mmCIF file of C-alpha atoms in Angstrom:
data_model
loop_
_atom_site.group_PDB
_atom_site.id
_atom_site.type_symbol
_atom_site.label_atom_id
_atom_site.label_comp_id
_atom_site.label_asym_id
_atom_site.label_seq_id
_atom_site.Cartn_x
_atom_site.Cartn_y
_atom_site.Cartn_z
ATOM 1 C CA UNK A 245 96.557 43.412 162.743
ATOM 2 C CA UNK A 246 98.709 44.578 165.183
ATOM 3 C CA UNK A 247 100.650 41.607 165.331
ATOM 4 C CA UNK A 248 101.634 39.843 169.081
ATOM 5 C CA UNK A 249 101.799 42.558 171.970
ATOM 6 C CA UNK A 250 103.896 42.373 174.622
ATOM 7 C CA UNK A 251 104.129 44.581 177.952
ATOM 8 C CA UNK A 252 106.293 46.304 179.098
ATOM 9 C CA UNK A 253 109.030 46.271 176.620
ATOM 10 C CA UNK A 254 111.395 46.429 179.144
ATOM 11 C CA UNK A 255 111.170 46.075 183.116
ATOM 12 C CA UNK A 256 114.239 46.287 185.771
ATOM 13 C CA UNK A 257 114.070 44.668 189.139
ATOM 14 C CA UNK A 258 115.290 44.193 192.500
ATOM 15 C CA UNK A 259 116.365 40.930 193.505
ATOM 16 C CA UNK A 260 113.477 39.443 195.483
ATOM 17 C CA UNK A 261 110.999 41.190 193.881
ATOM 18 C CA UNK A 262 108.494 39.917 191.740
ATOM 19 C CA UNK A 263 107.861 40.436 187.685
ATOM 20 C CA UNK A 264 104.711 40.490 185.890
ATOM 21 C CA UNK A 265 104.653 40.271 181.995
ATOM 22 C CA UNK A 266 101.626 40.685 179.581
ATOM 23 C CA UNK A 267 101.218 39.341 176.107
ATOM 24 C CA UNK A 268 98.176 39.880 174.000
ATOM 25 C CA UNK A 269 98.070 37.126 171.306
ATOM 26 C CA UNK A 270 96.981 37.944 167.627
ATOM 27 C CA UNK A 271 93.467 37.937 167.466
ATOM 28 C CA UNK A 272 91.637 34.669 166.660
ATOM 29 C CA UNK A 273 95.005 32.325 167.225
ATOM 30 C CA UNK A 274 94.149 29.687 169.193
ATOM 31 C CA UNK A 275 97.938 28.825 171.032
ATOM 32 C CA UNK A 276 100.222 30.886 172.850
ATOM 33 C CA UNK A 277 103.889 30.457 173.765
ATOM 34 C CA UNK A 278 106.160 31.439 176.037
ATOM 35 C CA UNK A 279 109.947 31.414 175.353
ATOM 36 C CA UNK A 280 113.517 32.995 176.900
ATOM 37 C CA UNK A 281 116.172 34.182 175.181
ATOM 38 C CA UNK A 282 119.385 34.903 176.578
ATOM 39 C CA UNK A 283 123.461 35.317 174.908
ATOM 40 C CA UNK A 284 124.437 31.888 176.733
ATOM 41 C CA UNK A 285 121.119 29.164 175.800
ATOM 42 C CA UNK A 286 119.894 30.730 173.226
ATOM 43 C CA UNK A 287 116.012 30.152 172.736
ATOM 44 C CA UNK A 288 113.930 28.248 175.565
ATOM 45 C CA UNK A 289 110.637 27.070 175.057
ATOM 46 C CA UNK A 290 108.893 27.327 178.614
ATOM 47 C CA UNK A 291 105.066 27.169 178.189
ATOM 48 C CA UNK A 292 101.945 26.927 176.095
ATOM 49 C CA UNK A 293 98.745 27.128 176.275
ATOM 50 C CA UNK A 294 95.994 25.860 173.512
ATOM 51 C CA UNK A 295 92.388 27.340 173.596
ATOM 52 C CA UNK A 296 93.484 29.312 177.043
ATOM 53 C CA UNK A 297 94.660 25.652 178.437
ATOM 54 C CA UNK A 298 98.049 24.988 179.388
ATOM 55 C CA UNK A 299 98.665 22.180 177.248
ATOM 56 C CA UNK A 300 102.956 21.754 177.931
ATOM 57 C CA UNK A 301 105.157 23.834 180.749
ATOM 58 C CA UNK A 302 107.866 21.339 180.335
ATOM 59 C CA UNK A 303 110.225 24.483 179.855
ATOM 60 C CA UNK A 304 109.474 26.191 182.753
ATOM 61 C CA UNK A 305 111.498 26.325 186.132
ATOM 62 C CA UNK A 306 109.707 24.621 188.512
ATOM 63 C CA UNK A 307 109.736 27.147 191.084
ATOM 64 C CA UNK A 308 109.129 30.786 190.740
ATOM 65 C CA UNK A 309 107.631 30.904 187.217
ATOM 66 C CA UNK A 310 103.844 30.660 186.521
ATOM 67 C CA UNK A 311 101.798 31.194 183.730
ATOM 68 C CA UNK A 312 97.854 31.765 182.970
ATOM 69 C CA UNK A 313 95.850 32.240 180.632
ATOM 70 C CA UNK A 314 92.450 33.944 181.563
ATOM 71 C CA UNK A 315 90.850 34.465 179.001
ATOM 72 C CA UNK A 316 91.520 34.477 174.766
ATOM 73 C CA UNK A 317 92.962 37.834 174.882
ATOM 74 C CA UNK A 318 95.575 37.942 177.104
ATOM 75 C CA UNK A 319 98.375 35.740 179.174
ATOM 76 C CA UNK A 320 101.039 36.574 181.978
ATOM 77 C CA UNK A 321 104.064 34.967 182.827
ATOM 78 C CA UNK A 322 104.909 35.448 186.864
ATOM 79 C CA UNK A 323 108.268 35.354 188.211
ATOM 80 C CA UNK A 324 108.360 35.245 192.252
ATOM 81 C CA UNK A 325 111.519 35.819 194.046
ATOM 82 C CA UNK A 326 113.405 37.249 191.057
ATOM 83 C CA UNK A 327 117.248 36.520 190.508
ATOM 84 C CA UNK A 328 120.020 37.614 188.745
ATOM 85 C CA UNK A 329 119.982 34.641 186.458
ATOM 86 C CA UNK A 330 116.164 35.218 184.972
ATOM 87 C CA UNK A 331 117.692 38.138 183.521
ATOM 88 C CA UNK A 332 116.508 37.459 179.668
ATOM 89 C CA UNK A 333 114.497 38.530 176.623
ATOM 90 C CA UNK A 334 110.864 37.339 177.190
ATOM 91 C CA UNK A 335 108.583 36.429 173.976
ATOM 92 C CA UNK A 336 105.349 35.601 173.547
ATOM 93 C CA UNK A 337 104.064 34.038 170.440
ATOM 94 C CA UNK A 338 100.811 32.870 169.073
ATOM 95 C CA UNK A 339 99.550 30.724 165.831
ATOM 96 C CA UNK A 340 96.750 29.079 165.016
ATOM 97 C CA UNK A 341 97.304 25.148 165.381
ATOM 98 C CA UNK A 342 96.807 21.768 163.257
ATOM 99 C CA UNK A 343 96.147 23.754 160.124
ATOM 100 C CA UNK A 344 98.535 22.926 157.382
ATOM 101 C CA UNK A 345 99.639 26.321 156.993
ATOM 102 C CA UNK A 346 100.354 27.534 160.250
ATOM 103 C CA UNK A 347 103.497 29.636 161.476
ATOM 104 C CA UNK A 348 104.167 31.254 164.854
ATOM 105 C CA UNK A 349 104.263 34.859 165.108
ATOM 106 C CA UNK A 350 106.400 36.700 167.859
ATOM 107 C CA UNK A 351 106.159 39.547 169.837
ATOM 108 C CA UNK A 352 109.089 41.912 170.240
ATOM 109 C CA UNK A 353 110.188 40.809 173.347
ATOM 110 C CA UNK A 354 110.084 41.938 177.343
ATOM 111 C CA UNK A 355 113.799 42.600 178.197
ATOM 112 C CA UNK A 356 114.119 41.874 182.074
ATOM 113 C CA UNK A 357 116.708 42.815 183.951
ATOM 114 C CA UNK A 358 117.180 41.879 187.575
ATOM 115 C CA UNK A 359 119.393 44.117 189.477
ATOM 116 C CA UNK B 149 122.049 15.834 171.693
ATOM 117 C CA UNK B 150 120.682 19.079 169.733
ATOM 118 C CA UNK B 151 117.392 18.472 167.967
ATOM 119 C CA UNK B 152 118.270 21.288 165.608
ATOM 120 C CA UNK B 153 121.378 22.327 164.309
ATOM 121 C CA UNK B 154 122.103 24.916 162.048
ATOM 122 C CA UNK B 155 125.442 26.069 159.786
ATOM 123 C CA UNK B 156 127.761 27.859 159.642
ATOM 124 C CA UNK B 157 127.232 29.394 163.043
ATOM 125 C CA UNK B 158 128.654 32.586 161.434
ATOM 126 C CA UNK B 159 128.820 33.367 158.122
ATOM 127 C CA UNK B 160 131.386 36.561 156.030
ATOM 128 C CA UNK B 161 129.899 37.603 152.570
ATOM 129 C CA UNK B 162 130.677 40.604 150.222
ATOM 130 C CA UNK B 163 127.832 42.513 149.455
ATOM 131 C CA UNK B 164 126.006 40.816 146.014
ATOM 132 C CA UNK B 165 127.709 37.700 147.349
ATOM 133 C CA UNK B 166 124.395 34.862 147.588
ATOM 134 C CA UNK B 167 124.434 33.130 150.948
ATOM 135 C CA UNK B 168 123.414 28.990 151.580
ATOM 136 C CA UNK B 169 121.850 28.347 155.216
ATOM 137 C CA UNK B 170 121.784 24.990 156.299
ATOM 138 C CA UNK B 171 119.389 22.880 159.154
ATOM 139 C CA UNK B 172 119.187 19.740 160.298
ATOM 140 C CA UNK B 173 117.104 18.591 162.555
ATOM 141 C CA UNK B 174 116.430 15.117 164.955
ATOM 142 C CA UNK B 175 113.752 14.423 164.871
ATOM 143 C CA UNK B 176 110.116 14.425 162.720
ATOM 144 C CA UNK B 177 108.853 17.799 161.816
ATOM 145 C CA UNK B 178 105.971 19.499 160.093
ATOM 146 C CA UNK B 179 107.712 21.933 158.865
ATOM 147 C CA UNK B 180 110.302 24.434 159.130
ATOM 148 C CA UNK B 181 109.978 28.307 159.766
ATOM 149 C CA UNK B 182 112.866 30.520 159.443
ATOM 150 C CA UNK B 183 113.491 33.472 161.305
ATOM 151 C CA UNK B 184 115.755 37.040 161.389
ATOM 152 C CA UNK B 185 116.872 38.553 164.137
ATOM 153 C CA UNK B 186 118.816 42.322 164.326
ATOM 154 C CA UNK B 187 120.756 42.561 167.583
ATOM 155 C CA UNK B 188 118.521 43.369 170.487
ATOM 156 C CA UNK B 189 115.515 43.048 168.041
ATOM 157 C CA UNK B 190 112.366 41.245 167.957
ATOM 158 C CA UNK B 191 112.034 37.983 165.764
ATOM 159 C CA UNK B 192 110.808 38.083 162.405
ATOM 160 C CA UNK B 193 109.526 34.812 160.376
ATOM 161 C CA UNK B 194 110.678 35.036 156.917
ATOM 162 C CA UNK B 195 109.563 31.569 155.097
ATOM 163 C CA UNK B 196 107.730 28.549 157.056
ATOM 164 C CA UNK B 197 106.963 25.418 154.840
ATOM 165 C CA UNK B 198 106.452 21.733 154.832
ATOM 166 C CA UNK B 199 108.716 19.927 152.106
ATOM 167 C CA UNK B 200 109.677 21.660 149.056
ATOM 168 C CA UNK B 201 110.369 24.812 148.176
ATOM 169 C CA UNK B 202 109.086 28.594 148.893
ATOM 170 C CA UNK B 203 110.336 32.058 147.871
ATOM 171 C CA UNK B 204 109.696 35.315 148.890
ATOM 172 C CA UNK B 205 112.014 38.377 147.213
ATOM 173 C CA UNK B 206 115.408 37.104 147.496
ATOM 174 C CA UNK B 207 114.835 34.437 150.423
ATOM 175 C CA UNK B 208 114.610 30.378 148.962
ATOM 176 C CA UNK B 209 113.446 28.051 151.359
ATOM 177 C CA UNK B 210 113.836 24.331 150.928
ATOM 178 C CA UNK B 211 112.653 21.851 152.906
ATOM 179 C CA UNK B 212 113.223 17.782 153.091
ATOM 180 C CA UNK B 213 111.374 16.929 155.929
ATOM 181 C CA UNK B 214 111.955 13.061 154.955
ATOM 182 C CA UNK B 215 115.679 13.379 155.155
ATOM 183 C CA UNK B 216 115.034 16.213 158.034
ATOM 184 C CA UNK B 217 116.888 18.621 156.612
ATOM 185 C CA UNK B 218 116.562 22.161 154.892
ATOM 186 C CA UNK B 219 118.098 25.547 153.584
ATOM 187 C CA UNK B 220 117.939 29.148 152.951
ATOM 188 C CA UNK B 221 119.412 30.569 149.897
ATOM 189 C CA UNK B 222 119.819 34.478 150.044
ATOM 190 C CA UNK B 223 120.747 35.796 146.689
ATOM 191 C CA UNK B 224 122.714 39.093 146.039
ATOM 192 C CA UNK B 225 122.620 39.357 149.590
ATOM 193 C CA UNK B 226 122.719 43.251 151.114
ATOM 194 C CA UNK B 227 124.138 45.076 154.142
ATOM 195 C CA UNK B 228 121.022 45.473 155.828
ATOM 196 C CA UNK B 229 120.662 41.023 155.464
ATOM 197 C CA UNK B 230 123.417 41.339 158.173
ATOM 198 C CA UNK B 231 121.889 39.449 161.597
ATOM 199 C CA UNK B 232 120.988 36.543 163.037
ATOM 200 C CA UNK B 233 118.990 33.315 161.469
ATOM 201 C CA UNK B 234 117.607 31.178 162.722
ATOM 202 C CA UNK B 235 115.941 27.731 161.777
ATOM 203 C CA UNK B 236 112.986 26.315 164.056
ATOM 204 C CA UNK B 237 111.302 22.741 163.882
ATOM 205 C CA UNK B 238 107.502 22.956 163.729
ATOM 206 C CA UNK B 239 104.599 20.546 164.804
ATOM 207 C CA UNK B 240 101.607 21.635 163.077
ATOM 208 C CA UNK B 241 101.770 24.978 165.227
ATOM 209 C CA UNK B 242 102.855 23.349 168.234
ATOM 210 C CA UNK B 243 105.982 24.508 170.226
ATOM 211 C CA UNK B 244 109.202 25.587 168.133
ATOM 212 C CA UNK B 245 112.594 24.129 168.820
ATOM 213 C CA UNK B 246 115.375 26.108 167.769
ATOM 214 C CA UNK B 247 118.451 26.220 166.480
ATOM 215 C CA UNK B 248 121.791 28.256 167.765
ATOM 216 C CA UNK B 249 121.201 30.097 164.124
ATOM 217 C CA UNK B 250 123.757 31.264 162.094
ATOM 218 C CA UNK B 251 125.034 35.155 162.525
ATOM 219 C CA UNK B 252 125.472 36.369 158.813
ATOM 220 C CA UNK B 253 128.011 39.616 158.520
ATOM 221 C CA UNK B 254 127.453 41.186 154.771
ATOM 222 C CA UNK B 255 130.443 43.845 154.331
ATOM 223 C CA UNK B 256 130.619 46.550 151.306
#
């Protein structure tokens, strides 16, 4: 089990310019998660999605982010238009849900850095 | 207000010194899943359980979900426990809320 993968680990961009990152859940979990991290808030939930349907995005900025889910295997998180401020630590994280038992296990992060 | 909040938010300790971490949380929860965190690095879970209590190595969990609070005890805590925690509210594997976690510094 290789555990949550996230791509690329880290990813610099111009202001403007847009910012794709990949997360491959753990196999078999049925919810993944999106969350920010940054020195000043701390963890932010932003999304998740339940059986490849987004169930709650109540954490996401309503403009410029999007996230999908196409199929079990793998999501992205889009940022359009990138600015200084989405300059964070990305995670991704995946359990399985409504089991008794269940924790959420975390990727290592995308740093992005917008320059 | 905060639905989780953790203390101390930073925390001194001699090495072999055994370290209490508290959370409180809001509002209901499942359960509670703790977390460590190295600067810059990736989040690890270390303990996640409903109320009572769960131990792994030197880690003690304790959780009161009725009076929505819990702990983690480190005992004879090491250099290398130096980092971040951090305490997260859990809904059956739903979305976590976290708290600002507490930075623990163990010195020789």
């Amino acid at each position: 089990n290789a555990g949550v993968i996230q791509t690329p680990r880290h990813k610099v961009t111009g202001k403007g310019q847009e910012a794709t990152l990949w997360c491959e859940p753990i196999s078999g979990h049925s919810a993944v998660f999106w969350y920010r991290q940054t020195i000043v808030q701390g963890l932010e939930f932003l999304t998740y999605f339940r059986n490849q349907a987004p169930i709650d995005d109540s954490g996401m900025p309503k403009e410029r982010f999007s996230a999908q889910m196409p199929n079990q295997s793998h999501s992205t998180l889009k940022i359009q238009s990138t600015q200084p401020q989405d300059s964070a630590v990305y995670l991704c994280a995946s359990s399985f849900l409504g089991t008794a038992n269940t924790e959420v296990f975390f990727g290592k992060g995308t740093r992005l850095t917008v320059v | 207000g905060q639905q989780v909040q953790q203390s101390p938010a930073s925390l001194v300790l001699q090495e072999g010194e055994n370290a209490e971490l508290q959370c409180n949380f809001s509002s209901t929860a499942t359960r509670l899943q703790w977390f460590y965190q190295r600067p810059g690095g990736s989040l690890v879970s270390l303990l996640s359980n409903p109320s009572g209590t769960k131990h792994t190595g030197r880690l003690t969990s304790t959780t009161v979900t009725k009076e929505r609070r819990g702990s983690l005890h480190i005992s004879s805590s090491q250099i290398t426990d130096s980092g971040t925690y951090l305490c997260a509210r859990n809904n059956a594997g739903a979305k976590l809320t976290f708290g600002g976690g507490t930075r623990l510094t163990v010195r020789p």
